[in-house]
Coordinates of C-alpha atoms and ligand atoms in Angstrom, one line a residue:
M29 CA 0.0 0.0 0.0
K30 CA 1.3 3.4 -1.0
T31 CA 0.3 6.7 0.5
I32 CA 1.0 9.8 -1.5
S33 CA 0.6 13.4 -0.5
I34 CA 0.2 16.1 -3.2
V35 CA 1.8 19.2 -1.6
N36 CA 2.7 22.8 -2.4
L37 CA 2.3 25.9 -0.2
K38 CA 1.5 27.9 -3.3
G39 CA -2.1 28.0 -4.4
G40 CA -3.4 27.2 -7.9
V41 CA -0.5 25.1 -9.0
G42 CA -2.5 22.0 -10.0
K43 CA -2.5 20.0 -6.7
T44 CA -6.1 19.0 -6.8
V45 CA -6.3 18.3 -10.5
T46 CA -3.2 16.1 -10.2
A47 CA -4.5 14.3 -7.1
V48 CA -7.9 13.5 -8.7
N49 CA -6.5 12.5 -12.1
L50 CA -3.7 10.4 -10.5
A51 CA -6.5 8.6 -8.5
A52 CA -8.6 8.1 -11.6
I53 CA -5.8 6.8 -13.8
L54 CA -4.6 4.4 -11.1
A55 CA -8.2 3.1 -10.8
T56 CA -8.9 2.7 -14.5
D57 CA -5.6 2.0 -16.3
Y58 CA -3.9 0.1 -13.5
E59 CA -7.0 -1.4 -11.8
K60 CA -5.8 -0.2 -8.4
R61 CA -8.1 0.3 -5.4
V62 CA -7.8 4.0 -4.6
L63 CA -8.9 6.2 -1.7
L64 CA -8.6 9.9 -2.3
V65 CA -8.6 12.0 0.8
D66 CA -9.5 15.7 0.6
V67 CA -7.2 17.4 3.2
D68 CA -8.2 20.9 2.1
H69 CA -10.9 22.9 3.8
Q70 CA -11.7 24.5 0.4
G71 CA -13.2 21.1 -0.5
N72 CA -12.1 21.4 -4.2
A73 CA -11.2 17.7 -4.6
S74 CA -14.6 16.8 -3.1
R75 CA -16.5 19.1 -5.4
Y76 CA -14.5 17.8 -8.4
C77 CA -15.4 14.2 -7.4
G78 CA -19.1 15.1 -6.9
V79 CA -19.2 14.3 -3.2
N80 CA -19.8 16.2 0.0
T81 CA -19.6 16.0 3.8
E82 CA -23.3 16.4 4.5
E83 CA -24.3 12.9 5.5
R84 CA -21.2 11.5 7.1
G85 CA -19.0 14.5 8.0
G86 CA -15.9 13.7 6.0
L87 CA -12.3 14.1 7.2
A88 CA -13.2 16.5 10.0
A89 CA -15.3 13.8 11.6
L90 CA -12.4 11.3 11.4
L91 CA -9.9 13.8 12.9
T92 CA -12.1 14.8 15.8
G93 CA -13.4 11.4 16.7
G94 CA -16.9 11.9 15.3
A95 CA -16.3 8.9 13.1
V96 CA -14.4 5.9 14.6
C97 CA -13.2 4.3 11.4
Y98 CA -12.4 5.6 7.9
D99 CA -15.1 3.4 6.2
E100 CA -17.8 5.5 8.0
V101 CA -16.8 8.6 6.0
V102 CA -16.0 7.2 2.6
E103 CA -18.1 8.4 -0.4
M104 CA -18.1 7.3 -4.1
A105 CA -16.5 9.6 -6.6
T106 CA -18.0 10.3 -10.1
M107 CA -14.7 8.9 -11.4
S108 CA -15.1 5.1 -11.6
G109 CA -13.2 3.1 -9.1
V110 CA -12.3 6.1 -6.8
D111 CA -13.5 6.4 -3.2
V112 CA -13.2 9.7 -1.5
I113 CA -13.1 11.1 2.1
P114 CA -14.5 14.6 1.5
A115 CA -13.7 17.8 3.3
D116 CA -15.3 21.2 4.0
M117 CA -14.7 24.5 5.9
S118 CA -14.9 22.8 9.2
L119 CA -11.3 21.5 8.6
A120 CA -10.1 25.1 8.8
T121 CA -11.2 25.5 12.4
L122 CA -10.2 22.1 13.7
G123 CA -7.4 23.5 15.9
V124 CA -9.4 26.5 17.2
D125 CA -12.8 25.0 17.8
G126 CA -12.2 21.3 17.7
G127 CA -9.2 21.1 20.0
C128 CA -7.3 19.1 17.3
T129 CA -3.5 19.5 17.6
S130 CA -1.0 18.5 14.9
Q131 CA -0.1 15.5 17.0
M132 CA -3.7 14.4 17.1
A133 CA -4.0 14.9 13.3
V134 CA -0.8 12.9 12.8
R135 CA -2.1 10.1 14.9
A136 CA -5.5 10.1 13.1
M137 CA -3.9 10.0 9.6
R138 CA -1.6 7.2 10.7
D139 CA -4.6 5.3 12.2
L140 CA -6.3 5.7 8.8
R141 CA -3.3 4.4 6.9
D142 CA -2.8 1.5 9.3
A143 CA -6.4 0.5 9.2
V144 CA -6.4 0.5 5.4
I145 CA -3.3 -1.8 5.5
E146 CA -4.9 -4.1 8.0
D147 CA -8.1 -4.3 6.1
D148 CA -6.3 -4.6 2.7
S149 CA -9.0 -2.3 1.4
Y150 CA -7.0 0.0 -0.9
D151 CA -3.7 -0.1 -2.9
F152 CA -3.3 3.7 -2.8
I153 CA -4.3 6.5 -0.5
I154 CA -3.8 9.9 -2.1
F155 CA -4.0 13.0 0.0
D156 CA -4.9 16.3 -1.7
C157 CA -3.3 18.9 0.6
P158 CA -4.2 22.6 1.0
P159 CA -1.8 25.4 0.1
A160 CA -0.7 25.6 3.8
F161 CA 0.8 23.4 6.5
S162 CA -2.4 22.9 8.4
Q163 CA -2.7 20.2 11.2
A164 CA -4.4 18.0 8.6
S165 CA -1.7 18.4 6.0
I166 CA 1.1 17.8 8.5
G167 CA -0.8 14.6 9.4
A168 CA -1.2 13.6 5.8
I169 CA 2.5 14.1 5.0
A170 CA 3.6 12.3 8.1
A171 CA 1.4 9.3 7.1
S172 CA 2.8 9.3 3.5
S173 CA 5.4 7.1 1.9
D174 CA 5.8 9.7 -0.9
V175 CA 5.2 13.4 -1.5
I176 CA 4.6 14.8 -5.0
I177 CA 5.1 18.6 -5.6
P178 CA 3.1 20.0 -8.5
L179 CA 4.9 23.1 -9.6
R180 CA 3.8 25.8 -12.0
I181 CA 6.5 27.8 -13.7
G182 CA 6.5 31.3 -12.2
R183 CA 8.9 33.3 -10.1
F184 CA 7.0 33.0 -6.8
E185 CA 6.4 29.3 -7.3
I186 CA 10.1 28.6 -8.1
E187 CA 11.3 30.8 -5.2
G188 CA 9.0 29.0 -2.8
M189 CA 10.5 25.6 -3.5
D190 CA 13.4 25.9 -1.0
E191 CA 11.0 26.8 1.9
L192 CA 8.6 24.0 0.9
I193 CA 11.3 21.4 0.8
E194 CA 12.5 22.6 4.2
Q195 CA 9.0 22.3 5.7
I196 CA 8.6 18.8 4.3
E197 CA 12.0 17.9 5.8
S198 CA 10.7 19.1 9.2
V199 CA 7.7 16.8 8.9
R200 CA 10.2 14.0 8.0
K201 CA 11.4 14.2 11.6
I202 CA 8.0 12.7 12.6
N203 CA 8.3 10.1 9.8
P204 CA 11.8 9.6 8.3
A205 CA 10.3 7.1 5.8
T206 CA 8.5 9.9 4.0
R207 CA 10.3 10.8 0.8
I208 CA 9.8 13.4 -1.9
A209 CA 9.1 11.4 -5.1
G210 CA 9.5 14.4 -7.2
A211 CA 8.3 17.7 -8.6
L212 CA 5.7 17.7 -11.5
L213 CA 5.7 20.7 -13.8
T214 CA 2.0 21.6 -14.5
M215 CA 0.2 23.9 -16.8
W216 CA 3.2 24.0 -19.1
H217 CA 2.9 25.7 -22.4
N218 CA 5.4 26.4 -25.1
S219 CA 6.7 30.0 -24.6
P220 CA 10.2 31.5 -24.0
V221 CA 9.6 32.1 -20.3
Q222 CA 8.2 28.5 -19.7
R223 CA 11.2 27.0 -21.5
D224 CA 13.6 29.1 -19.6
G225 CA 11.8 28.3 -16.3
E226 CA 11.8 24.6 -17.1
E227 CA 15.6 24.6 -17.8
Y228 CA 16.2 26.6 -14.6
I229 CA 14.2 24.2 -12.5
R230 CA 15.8 21.1 -14.0
E231 CA 19.2 22.5 -13.3
T232 CA 18.6 23.8 -9.8
C233 CA 15.8 21.8 -8.2
P234 CA 17.2 19.8 -5.2
V235 CA 14.6 17.0 -5.8
R236 CA 13.8 14.9 -8.9
V237 CA 11.8 16.7 -11.5
F238 CA 9.7 14.3 -13.5
R239 CA 10.5 14.1 -17.2
T240 CA 6.8 14.4 -18.1
M241 CA 5.2 17.8 -17.8
I242 CA 1.5 18.4 -17.8
R243 CA 0.5 20.8 -20.6
R244 CA -2.0 23.6 -20.1
T245 CA -5.3 23.0 -21.8
D246 CA -8.9 24.2 -21.4
K247 CA -9.9 20.5 -21.4
V248 CA -8.9 20.4 -17.8
D249 CA -11.3 23.1 -16.7
E250 CA -14.0 21.4 -18.8
A251 CA -13.3 18.1 -17.1
V252 CA -13.5 19.7 -13.7
F253 CA -16.9 21.3 -14.5
A254 CA -18.1 17.9 -15.8
R255 CA -16.7 16.1 -12.7
K256 CA -14.8 13.7 -14.9
A257 CA -11.2 12.7 -15.1
V258 CA -9.4 14.5 -17.9
A259 CA -8.6 11.1 -19.5
E260 CA -12.3 10.2 -19.6
W261 CA -13.6 13.7 -20.6
S262 CA -11.1 14.2 -23.4
P263 CA -8.9 11.1 -23.8
T264 CA -6.7 12.6 -26.6
S265 CA -6.2 16.0 -25.0
A266 CA -2.6 17.0 -24.1
A267 CA -3.3 16.9 -20.4
A268 CA -4.9 13.5 -20.6
R269 CA -1.9 12.1 -22.5
D270 CA 0.5 13.8 -20.1
Y271 CA -1.2 12.6 -17.0
R272 CA -1.1 9.0 -18.3
A273 CA 2.5 9.3 -19.3
W274 CA 3.4 10.8 -15.9
V275 CA 1.6 8.1 -14.0
E276 CA 3.6 5.5 -16.0
E277 CA 6.8 7.4 -15.0
L278 CA 5.7 7.7 -11.4
M279 CA 5.0 3.9 -11.2
E280 CA 8.6 3.3 -12.1
V281 CA 9.9 5.3 -9.1
L282 CA 7.4 4.3 -6.4
Ligands
ATP318 N1 -3.0 21.3 -17.0 C1 -3.9 22.3 -16.8 N2 -4.3 23.1 -17.9 C2 -5.2 24.1 -17.7 N3 -5.8 24.4 -16.5 C3 -5.4 23.7 -15.4 C4 -4.4 22.6 -15.5 N4 -4.3 22.1 -14.3 C5 -5.1 22.8 -13.4 N5 -5.7 23.7 -14.1 C6 -6.7 24.7 -13.5 O1 -6.0 25.6 -12.7 C7 -6.8 25.9 -11.5 C8 -6.0 25.5 -10.3 O2 -5.8 24.1 -10.3 P1 -5.9 23.2 -8.9 O3 -7.2 23.6 -8.2 O4 -5.7 21.8 -9.2 O5 -4.7 23.9 -8.1 P2 -4.4 23.7 -6.5 O6 -2.9 23.7 -6.4 O7 -5.1 22.5 -6.0 O8 -5.1 25.0 -5.9 P3 -5.3 25.3 -4.3 O9 -4.0 25.6 -3.7 O10 -6.3 26.4 -4.3 O11 -5.9 24.0 -3.7 C9 -8.1 25.1 -11.7 O12 -9.0 26.0 -12.2 C10 -7.8 24.0 -12.7 O13 -8.9 23.7 -13.4
MG319 MG1 -6.4 22.3 -4.4

């Protein structure tokens, strides 16, 4: 069983789209059993997957003890073969109102992972993290075997990499087995600044940069609106082919 956190402190770099499409491709092309966990109070992954927290409470219920076991909060995504633990705004106030400390979140995420291993219920858990080190995201990273960093080429995104890697390293003190599988360039398009940025990142990035880059295409936004994986919505689109090629590359290094 692999647990993968999709992490970047920068917003809008493609974390959620990567998390959901990774989950969908693992389920359909590789016939893996996948649990996607929305760790972000924005609930974007939940919305993309067409699920909500209304009936069972989602991740917040699991972190605060409202649900005893993960299977009480699992919902079915619109992407075939993908199960989801959804999230909502209540995750944002966990620490303030819910008395949930980082240590409690770390324990709850590890309990989730260990229960899935014991039950042999999934082959992959994928955590879609928020653009911040919240209690829940620290817990997710600490429970993960691998971290993937989606990265959009831009000055602020590139300059934020060192701090991000430092922060992930500090979580590795809780779980030294967590490793950064690599950085994934997203929303790439052929322009001088993108090409220069790519070259700069490949030369200077202290972690692996995946060969495959995800190209920018409106088909991604369309797929999000349709609540479908890009590979299902538009199988021949650039992003669909790129995500498939990247998952193949990822499977070689996991
Ligand atoms: N390859 C792509 N081509 C075009 N648009 C994309 C691509 N990947 C993501 N997007 C769009 O960019 C926006 C941000 O993507 P996404 O929500 O995945 O980022 P995020 O890092 O999860 O953001 P946040 O930090 O707010 O959670 C979305 O509107 C999404 O549809
Ligand atoms: Mg997101």
